Tab-separated table of C-alpha atoms and ligand atoms in Angstrom:
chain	number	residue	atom	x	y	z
A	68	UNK	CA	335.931	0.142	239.246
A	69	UNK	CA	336.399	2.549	236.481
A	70	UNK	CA	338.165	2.548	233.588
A	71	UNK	CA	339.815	5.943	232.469
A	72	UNK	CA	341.948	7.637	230.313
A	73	UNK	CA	345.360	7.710	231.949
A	74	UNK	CA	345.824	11.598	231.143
A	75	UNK	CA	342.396	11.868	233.215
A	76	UNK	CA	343.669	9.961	235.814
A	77	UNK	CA	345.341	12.482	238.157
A	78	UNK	CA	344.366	12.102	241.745
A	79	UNK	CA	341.990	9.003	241.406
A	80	UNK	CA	342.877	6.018	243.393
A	81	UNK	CA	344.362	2.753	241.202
A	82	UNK	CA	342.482	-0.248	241.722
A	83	UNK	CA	344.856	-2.744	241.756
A	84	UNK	CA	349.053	-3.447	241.677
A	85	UNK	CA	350.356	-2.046	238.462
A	86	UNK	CA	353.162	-4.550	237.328
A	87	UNK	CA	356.744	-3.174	235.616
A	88	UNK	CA	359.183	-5.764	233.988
A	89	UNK	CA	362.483	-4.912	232.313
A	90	UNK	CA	363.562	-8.625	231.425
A	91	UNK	CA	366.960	-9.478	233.623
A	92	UNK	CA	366.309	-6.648	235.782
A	93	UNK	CA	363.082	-5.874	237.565
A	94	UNK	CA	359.901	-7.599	238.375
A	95	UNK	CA	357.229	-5.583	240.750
A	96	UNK	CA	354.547	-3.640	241.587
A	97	UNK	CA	355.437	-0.225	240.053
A	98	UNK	CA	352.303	0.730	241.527
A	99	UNK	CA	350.288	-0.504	244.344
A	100	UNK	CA	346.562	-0.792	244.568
A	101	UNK	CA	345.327	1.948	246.541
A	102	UNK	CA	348.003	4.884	245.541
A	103	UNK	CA	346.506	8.401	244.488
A	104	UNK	CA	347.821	9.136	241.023
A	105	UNK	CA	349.993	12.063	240.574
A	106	UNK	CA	351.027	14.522	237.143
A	107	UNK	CA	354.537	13.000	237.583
A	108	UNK	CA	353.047	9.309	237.123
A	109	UNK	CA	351.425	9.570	233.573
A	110	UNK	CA	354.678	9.670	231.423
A	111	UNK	CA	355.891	6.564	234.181
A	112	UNK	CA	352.354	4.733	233.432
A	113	UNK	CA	352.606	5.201	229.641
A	114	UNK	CA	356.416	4.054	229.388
A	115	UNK	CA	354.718	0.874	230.603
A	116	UNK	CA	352.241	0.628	228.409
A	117	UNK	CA	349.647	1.835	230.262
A	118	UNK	CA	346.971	3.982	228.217
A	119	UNK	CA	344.067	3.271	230.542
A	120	UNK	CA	343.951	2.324	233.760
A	121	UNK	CA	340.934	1.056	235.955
A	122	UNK	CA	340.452	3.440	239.160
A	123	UNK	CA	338.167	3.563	242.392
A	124	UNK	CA	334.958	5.264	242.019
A	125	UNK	CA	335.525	6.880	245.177
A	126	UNK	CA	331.659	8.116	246.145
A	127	UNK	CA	330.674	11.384	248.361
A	128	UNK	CA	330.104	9.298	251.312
A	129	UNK	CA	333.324	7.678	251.322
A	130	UNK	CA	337.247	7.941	252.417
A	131	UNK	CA	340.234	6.797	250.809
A	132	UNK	CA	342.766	4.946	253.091
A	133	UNK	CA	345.300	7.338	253.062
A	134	UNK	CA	343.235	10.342	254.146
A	135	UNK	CA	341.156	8.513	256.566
A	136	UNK	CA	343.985	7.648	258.457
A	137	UNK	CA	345.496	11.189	258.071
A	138	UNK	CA	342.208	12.106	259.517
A	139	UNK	CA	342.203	9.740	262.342
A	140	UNK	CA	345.884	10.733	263.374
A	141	UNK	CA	344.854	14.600	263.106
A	142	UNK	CA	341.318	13.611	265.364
A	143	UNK	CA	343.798	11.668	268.283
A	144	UNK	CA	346.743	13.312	268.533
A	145	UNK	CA	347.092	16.188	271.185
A	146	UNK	CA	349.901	17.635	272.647
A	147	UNK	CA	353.812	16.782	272.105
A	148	UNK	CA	352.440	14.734	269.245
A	149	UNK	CA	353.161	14.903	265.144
A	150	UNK	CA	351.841	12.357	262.473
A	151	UNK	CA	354.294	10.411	259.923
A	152	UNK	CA	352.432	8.904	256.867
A	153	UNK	CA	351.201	8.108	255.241
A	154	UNK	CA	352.635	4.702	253.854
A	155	UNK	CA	350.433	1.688	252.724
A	156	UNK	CA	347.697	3.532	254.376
A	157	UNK	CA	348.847	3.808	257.664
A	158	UNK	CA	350.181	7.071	260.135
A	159	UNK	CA	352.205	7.113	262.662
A	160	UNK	CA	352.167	9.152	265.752
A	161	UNK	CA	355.302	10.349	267.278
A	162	UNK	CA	356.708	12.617	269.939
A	163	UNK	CA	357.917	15.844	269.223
A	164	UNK	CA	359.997	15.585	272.568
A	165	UNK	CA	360.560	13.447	275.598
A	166	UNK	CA	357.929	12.914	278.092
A	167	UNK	CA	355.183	10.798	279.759
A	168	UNK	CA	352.328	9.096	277.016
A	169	UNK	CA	349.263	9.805	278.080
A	170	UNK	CA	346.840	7.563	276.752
A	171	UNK	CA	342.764	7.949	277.025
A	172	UNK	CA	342.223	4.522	277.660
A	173	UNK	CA	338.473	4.821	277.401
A	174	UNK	CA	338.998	6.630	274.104
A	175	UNK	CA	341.241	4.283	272.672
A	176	UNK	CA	338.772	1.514	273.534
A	177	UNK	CA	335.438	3.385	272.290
A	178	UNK	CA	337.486	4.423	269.018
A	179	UNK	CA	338.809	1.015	268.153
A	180	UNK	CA	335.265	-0.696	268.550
A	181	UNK	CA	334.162	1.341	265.402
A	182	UNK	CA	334.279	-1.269	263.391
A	183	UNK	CA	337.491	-1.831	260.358
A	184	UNK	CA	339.244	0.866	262.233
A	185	UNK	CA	342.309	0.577	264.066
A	186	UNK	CA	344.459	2.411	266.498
A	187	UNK	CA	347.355	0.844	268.410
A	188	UNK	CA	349.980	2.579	271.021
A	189	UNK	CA	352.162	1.969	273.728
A	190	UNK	CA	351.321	1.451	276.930
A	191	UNK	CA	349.819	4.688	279.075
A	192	UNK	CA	352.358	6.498	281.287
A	193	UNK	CA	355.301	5.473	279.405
A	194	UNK	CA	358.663	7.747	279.199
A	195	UNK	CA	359.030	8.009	275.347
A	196	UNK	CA	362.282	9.385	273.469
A	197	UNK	CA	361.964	12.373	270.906
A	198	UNK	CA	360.452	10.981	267.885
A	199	UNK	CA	359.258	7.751	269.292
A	200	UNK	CA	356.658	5.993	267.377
A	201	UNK	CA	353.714	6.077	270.316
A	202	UNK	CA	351.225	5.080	268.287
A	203	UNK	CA	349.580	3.745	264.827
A	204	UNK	CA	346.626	4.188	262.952
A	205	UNK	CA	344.576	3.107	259.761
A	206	UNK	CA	341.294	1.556	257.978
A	207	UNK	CA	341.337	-2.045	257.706
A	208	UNK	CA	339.874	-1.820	253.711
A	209	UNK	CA	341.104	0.312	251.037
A	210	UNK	CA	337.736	2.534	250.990
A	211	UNK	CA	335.888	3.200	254.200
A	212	UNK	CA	332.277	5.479	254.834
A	213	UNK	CA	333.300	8.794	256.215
A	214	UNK	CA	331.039	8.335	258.364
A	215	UNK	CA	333.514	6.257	260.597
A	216	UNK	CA	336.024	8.946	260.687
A	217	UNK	CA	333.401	11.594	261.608
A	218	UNK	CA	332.732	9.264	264.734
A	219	UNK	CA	336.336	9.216	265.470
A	220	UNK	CA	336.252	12.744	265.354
A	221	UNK	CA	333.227	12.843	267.550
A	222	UNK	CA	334.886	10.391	270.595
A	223	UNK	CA	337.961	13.149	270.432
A	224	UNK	CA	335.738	15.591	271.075
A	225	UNK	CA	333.633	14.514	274.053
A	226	UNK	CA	335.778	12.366	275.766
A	227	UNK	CA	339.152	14.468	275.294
A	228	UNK	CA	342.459	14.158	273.698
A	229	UNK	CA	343.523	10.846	273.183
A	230	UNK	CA	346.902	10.740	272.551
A	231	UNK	CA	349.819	13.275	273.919
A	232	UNK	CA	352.976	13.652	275.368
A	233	UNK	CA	353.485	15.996	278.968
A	234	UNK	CA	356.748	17.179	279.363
A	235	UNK	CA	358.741	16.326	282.505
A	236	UNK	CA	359.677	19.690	284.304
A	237	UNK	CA	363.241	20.288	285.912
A	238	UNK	CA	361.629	20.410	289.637
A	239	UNK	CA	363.796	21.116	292.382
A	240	UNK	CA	364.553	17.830	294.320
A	241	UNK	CA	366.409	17.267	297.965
A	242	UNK	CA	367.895	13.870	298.944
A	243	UNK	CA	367.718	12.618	302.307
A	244	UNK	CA	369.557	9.468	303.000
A	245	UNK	CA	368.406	7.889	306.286
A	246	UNK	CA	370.511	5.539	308.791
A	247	UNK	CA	372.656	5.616	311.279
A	248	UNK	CA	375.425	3.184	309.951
A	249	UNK	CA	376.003	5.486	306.993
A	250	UNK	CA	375.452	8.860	309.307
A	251	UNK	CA	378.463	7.584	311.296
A	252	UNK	CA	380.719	6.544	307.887
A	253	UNK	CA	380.537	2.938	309.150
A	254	UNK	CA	379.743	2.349	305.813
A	255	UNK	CA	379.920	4.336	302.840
A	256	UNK	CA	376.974	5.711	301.502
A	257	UNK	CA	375.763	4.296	298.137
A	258	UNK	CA	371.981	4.899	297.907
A	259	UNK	CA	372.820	8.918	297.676
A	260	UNK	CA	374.542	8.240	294.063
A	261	UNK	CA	372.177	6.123	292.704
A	262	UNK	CA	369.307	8.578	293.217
A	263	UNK	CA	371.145	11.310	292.170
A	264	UNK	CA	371.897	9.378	289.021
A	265	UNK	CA	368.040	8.732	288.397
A	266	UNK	CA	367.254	12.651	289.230
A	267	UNK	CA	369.766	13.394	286.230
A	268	UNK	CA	368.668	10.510	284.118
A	269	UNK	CA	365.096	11.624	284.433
A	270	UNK	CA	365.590	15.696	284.188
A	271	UNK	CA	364.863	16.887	287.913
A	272	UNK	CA	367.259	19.868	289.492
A	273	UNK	CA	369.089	18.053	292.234
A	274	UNK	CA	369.594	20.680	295.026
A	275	UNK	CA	372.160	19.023	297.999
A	276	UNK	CA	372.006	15.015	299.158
A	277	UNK	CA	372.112	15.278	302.849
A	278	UNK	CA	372.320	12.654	305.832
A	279	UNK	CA	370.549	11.807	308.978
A	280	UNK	CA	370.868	8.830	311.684
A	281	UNK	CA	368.129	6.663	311.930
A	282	UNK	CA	365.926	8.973	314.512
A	283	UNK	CA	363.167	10.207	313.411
A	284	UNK	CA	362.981	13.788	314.681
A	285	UNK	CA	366.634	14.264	312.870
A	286	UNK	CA	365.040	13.024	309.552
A	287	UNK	CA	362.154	15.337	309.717
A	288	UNK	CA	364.535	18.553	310.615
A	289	UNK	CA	366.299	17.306	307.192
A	290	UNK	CA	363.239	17.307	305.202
A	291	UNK	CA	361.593	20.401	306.657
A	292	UNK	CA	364.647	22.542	305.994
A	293	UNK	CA	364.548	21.139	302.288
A	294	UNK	CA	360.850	21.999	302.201
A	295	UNK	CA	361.859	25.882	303.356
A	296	UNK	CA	364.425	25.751	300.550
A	297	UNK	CA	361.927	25.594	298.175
A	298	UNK	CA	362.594	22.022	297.293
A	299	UNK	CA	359.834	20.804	295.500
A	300	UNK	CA	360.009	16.714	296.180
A	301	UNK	CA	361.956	15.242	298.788
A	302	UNK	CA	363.382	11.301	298.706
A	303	UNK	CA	364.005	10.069	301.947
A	304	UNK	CA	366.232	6.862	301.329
A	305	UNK	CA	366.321	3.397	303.447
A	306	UNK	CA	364.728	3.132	306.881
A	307	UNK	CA	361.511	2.062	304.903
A	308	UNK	CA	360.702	-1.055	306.557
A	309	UNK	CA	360.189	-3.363	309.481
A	310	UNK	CA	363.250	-3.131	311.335
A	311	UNK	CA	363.346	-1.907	315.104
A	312	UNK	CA	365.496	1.124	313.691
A	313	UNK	CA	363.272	1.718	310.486
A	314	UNK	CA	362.066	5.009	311.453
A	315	UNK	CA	361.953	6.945	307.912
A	316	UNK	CA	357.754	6.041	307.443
A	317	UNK	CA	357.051	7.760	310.745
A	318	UNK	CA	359.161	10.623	309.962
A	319	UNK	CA	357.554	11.144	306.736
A	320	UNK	CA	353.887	10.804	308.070
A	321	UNK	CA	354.904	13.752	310.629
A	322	UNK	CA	356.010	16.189	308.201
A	323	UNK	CA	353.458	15.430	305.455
A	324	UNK	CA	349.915	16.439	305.506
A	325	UNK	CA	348.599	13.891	303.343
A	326	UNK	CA	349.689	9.825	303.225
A	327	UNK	CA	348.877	8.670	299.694
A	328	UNK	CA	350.660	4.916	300.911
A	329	UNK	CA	352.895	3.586	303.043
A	330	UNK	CA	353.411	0.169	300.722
A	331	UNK	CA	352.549	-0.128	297.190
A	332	UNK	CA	351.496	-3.497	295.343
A	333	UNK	CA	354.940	-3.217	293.284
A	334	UNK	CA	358.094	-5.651	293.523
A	335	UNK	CA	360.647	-4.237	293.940
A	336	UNK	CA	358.559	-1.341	296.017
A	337	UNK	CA	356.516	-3.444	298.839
A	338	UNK	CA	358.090	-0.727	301.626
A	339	UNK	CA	357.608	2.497	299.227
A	340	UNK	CA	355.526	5.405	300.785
A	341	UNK	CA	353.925	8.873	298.565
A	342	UNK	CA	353.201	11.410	300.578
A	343	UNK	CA	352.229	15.363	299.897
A	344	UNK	CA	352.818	18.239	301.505
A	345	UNK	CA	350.773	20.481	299.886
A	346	UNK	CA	351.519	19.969	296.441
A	347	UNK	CA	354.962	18.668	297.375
A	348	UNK	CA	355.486	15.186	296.995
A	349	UNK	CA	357.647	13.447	299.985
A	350	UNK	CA	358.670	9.750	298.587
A	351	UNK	CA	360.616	6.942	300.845
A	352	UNK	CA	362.504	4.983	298.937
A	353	UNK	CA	363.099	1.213	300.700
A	354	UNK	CA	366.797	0.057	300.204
A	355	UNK	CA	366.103	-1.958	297.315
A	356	UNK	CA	365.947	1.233	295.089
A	357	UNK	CA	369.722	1.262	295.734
A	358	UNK	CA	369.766	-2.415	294.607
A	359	UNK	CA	367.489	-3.290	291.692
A	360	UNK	CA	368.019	-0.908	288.534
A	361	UNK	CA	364.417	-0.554	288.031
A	362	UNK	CA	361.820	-0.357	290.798
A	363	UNK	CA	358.247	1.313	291.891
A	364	UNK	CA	360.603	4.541	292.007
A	365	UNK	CA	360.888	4.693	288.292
A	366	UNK	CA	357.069	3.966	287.445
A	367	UNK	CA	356.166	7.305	290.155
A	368	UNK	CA	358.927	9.608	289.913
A	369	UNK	CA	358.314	10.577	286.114
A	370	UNK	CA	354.929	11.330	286.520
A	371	UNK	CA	355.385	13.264	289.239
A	372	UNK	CA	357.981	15.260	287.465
A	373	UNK	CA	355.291	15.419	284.728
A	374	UNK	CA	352.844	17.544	287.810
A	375	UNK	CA	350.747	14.652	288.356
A	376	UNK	CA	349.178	14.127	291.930
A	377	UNK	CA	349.169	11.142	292.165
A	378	UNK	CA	345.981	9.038	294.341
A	379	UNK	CA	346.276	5.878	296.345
A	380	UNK	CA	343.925	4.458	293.304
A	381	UNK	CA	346.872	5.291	290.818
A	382	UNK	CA	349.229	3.612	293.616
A	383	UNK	CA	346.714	0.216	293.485
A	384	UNK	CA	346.408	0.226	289.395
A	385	UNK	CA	350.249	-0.223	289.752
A	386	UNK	CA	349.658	-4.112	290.489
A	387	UNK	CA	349.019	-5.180	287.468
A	388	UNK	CA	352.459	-5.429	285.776
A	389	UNK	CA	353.447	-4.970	289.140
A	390	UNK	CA	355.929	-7.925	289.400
A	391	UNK	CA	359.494	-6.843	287.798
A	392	UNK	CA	360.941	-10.330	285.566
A	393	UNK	CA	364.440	-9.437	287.298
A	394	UNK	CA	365.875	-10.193	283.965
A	395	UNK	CA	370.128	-10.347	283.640
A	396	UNK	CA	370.234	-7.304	281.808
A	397	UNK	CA	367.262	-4.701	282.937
A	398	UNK	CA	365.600	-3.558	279.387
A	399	UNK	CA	362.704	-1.341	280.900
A	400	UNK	CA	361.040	-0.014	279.736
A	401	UNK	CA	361.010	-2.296	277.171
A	402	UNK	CA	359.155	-5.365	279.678
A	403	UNK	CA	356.070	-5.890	281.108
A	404	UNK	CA	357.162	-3.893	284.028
A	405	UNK	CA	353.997	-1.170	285.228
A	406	UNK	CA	352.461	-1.718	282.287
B	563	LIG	N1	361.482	-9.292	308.075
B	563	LIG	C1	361.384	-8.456	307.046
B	563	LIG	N2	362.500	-8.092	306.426
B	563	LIG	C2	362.427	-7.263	305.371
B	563	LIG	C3	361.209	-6.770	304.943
B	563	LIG	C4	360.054	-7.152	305.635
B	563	LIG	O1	358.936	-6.712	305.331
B	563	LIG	N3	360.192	-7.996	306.694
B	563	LIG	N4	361.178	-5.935	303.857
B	563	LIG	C5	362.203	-6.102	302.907
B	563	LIG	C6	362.158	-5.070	301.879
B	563	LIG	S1	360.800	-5.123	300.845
B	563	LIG	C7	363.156	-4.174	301.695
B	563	LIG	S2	363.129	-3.137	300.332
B	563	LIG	C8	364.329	-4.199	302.559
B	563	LIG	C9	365.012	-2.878	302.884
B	563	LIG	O2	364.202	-1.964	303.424
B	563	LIG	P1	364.756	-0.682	304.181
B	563	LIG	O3	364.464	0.505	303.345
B	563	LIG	O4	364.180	-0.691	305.554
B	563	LIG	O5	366.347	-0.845	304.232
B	563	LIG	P2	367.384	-0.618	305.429
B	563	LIG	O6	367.015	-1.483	306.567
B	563	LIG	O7	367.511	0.817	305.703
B	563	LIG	O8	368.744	-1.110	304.761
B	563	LIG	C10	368.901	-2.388	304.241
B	563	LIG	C11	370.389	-2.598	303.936
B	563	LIG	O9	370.862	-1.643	303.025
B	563	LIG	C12	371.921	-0.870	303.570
B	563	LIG	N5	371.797	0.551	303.232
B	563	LIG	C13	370.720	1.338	303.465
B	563	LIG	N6	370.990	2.597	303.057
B	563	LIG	C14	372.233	2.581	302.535
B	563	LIG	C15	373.059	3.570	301.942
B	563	LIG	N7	372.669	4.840	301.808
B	563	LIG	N8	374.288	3.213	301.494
B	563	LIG	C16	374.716	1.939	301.644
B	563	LIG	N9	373.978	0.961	302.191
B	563	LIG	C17	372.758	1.273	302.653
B	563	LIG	C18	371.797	-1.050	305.081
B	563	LIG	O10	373.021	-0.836	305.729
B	563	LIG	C19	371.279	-2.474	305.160
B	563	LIG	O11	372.354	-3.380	305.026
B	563	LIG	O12	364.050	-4.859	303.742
B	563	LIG	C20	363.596	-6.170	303.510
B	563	LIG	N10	363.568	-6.909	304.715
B	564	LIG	O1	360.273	-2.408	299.315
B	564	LIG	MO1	361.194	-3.963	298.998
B	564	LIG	O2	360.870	-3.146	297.908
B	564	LIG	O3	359.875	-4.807	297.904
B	564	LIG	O4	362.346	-4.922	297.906
């Protein structure tokens, strides 16, 4: 450390907490260790006494706190994102608007082995708010070589943006709600509602909910005059699983020209099918989407609305985090649900 002339002090880095009393009244830090001194701060530092103070020798080769995580936030954050910060050394990374985190998992990891450097998010694929904190960064000590942020910089580079934000796009979506007991008004339909519900909830364009029996060849003549409509995903609702009359998978393999799954390793979801036709995506929903608030539905539809094409491997990485806690009150997507 250094010790210098307060007047001379102006954007050096104080070396340690800088202690204000006024007896009955205050008793604190009226500096901290680590903050860059400002013009504004000499007339505060001499008011307390302060004529001299000792500061960092900050050398060529190295980074204050406060910069290097500036730096580190600037070298991560892509799209949809915006940096808060710093404070005590570290940035934040919000969203500039709602949408799916997308999260360069093998980027996070090769970033956060440099050693006394940190970066923390949320999990990868999750639906963040406007101005969510998604993620945090800083230096472990007060000084750091720049050397480590140059590295960051270099993992941004070649294995691509770390950190953004895709927004969700109003597509064009057609509801098909499958069997025969509701096609006939024995019952009233209450599957329809709830999915039209999550389409609003979620940003899609709902076009028309429409019905058909549980026959398969009536199901498909649905969905294929939704698919001439322009519709750009179709839900086909109930039907989804073992049943004698659960004819909605067949239906949806016949009109599709590419089965992602029929099943995924989710609960609630063990019946759900993906399927494309084309680039449009053709989802069955099992009845327990009408039941459970929260379900495989909600961890696929958003990132389909995001334009992802989604592979059976994306389907299987669903597993883990799979199981839904069923809790009283559903909190998702603030649980360990497809995380
Ligand atoms: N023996 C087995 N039983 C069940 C299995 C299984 O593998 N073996 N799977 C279970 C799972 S997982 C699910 S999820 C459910 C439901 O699957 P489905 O999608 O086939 O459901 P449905 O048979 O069509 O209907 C079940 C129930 O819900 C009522 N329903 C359906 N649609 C509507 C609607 N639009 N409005 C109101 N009510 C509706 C329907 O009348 C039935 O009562 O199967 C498990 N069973
Ligand atoms: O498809 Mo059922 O989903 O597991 O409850």
């Amino acid at each position: 450390m250094k010790k210098v002339r307060v007047e001379d002090a102006v954007g050096a880095v104080l070396g340690h907490d800088l202690t204000k009393i006024v007896p009955g009244e205050f008793k604190g830090p009226a500096f901290k260790k680590g903050h860059i001194i400002k013009k504004e701060d000499i007339p505060i530092l001499k008011g307390m006494g302060k004529n001299h103070i000792y500061v960092i020798d900050l050398k060529e080769h190295q980074i204050h706190e406060d910069e290097a995580a500036l730096r580190i936030g600037n070298a991560v954050g892509g799209e949809g994102i915006y940096l808060k910060g710093p404070s005590e050394g570290k940035v934040s990374l919000r969203a500039k608007y709602k949408g799916l985190l997308k999260i360069n998992l093998e980027a996070l990891e090769t970033i956060n082995s440099i050693e006394l450097i940190i970066l923390a998010t949320l999990h990868n694929n999750t639906l963040v708010k406007k101005d969510e904190q998604v993620a945090g960064t800083r230096i472990i000590p007060l000084v750091t070589e720049k050397s480590k942020i140059e590295r960051v910089e270099d993992i941004s580079k070649k294995l691509g943006t770390v950190i953004k934000i895709k927004r969700l796009k109003p597509k064009k979506i057609g509801i098909v709600v499958t069997g025969t007991e509701v096609y006939e008004g024995r019952i009233t339909d209450k599957f329809g509602p709830i999915l039209k519900n999550k389409v609003e909830n979620y940003g899609g364009e709902l076009v028309d909910i429409r019905y058909a029996p549980d026959d398969s060849s009536q199901i498909e003549k649905v969905i294929e005059e939704f698919l001439k409509e322009d519709v750009e995903i179709v839900f086909a609702s109930g039907g989804m699983s073992v049943d004698a009359d659960d004819v909605t998978p067949k239906a949806i393999k016949n009109v599709s020209d590419n089965i992602v799954t029929y099943g995924s390793p989710v609960l609630p979801g063990a019946m759900f099918m993906l399927a494309y036709r084309g680039k449009k995506a053709i989802i069955g929903i099992p009845a327990c989407g009408m039941y459970y608030k929260t379900t495989v539905f909600d961890l696929v539809f958003p990132r389909i609305l995001a334009g992802e094409i989604l592979s059976r491997k994306d389907i299987i990485s669903l597993a883990h985090g799979g199981l839904c806690l069923n809790c009283d009150i559903c909190n998702y997507p603030i649980c360990p649900f497809g995380k």
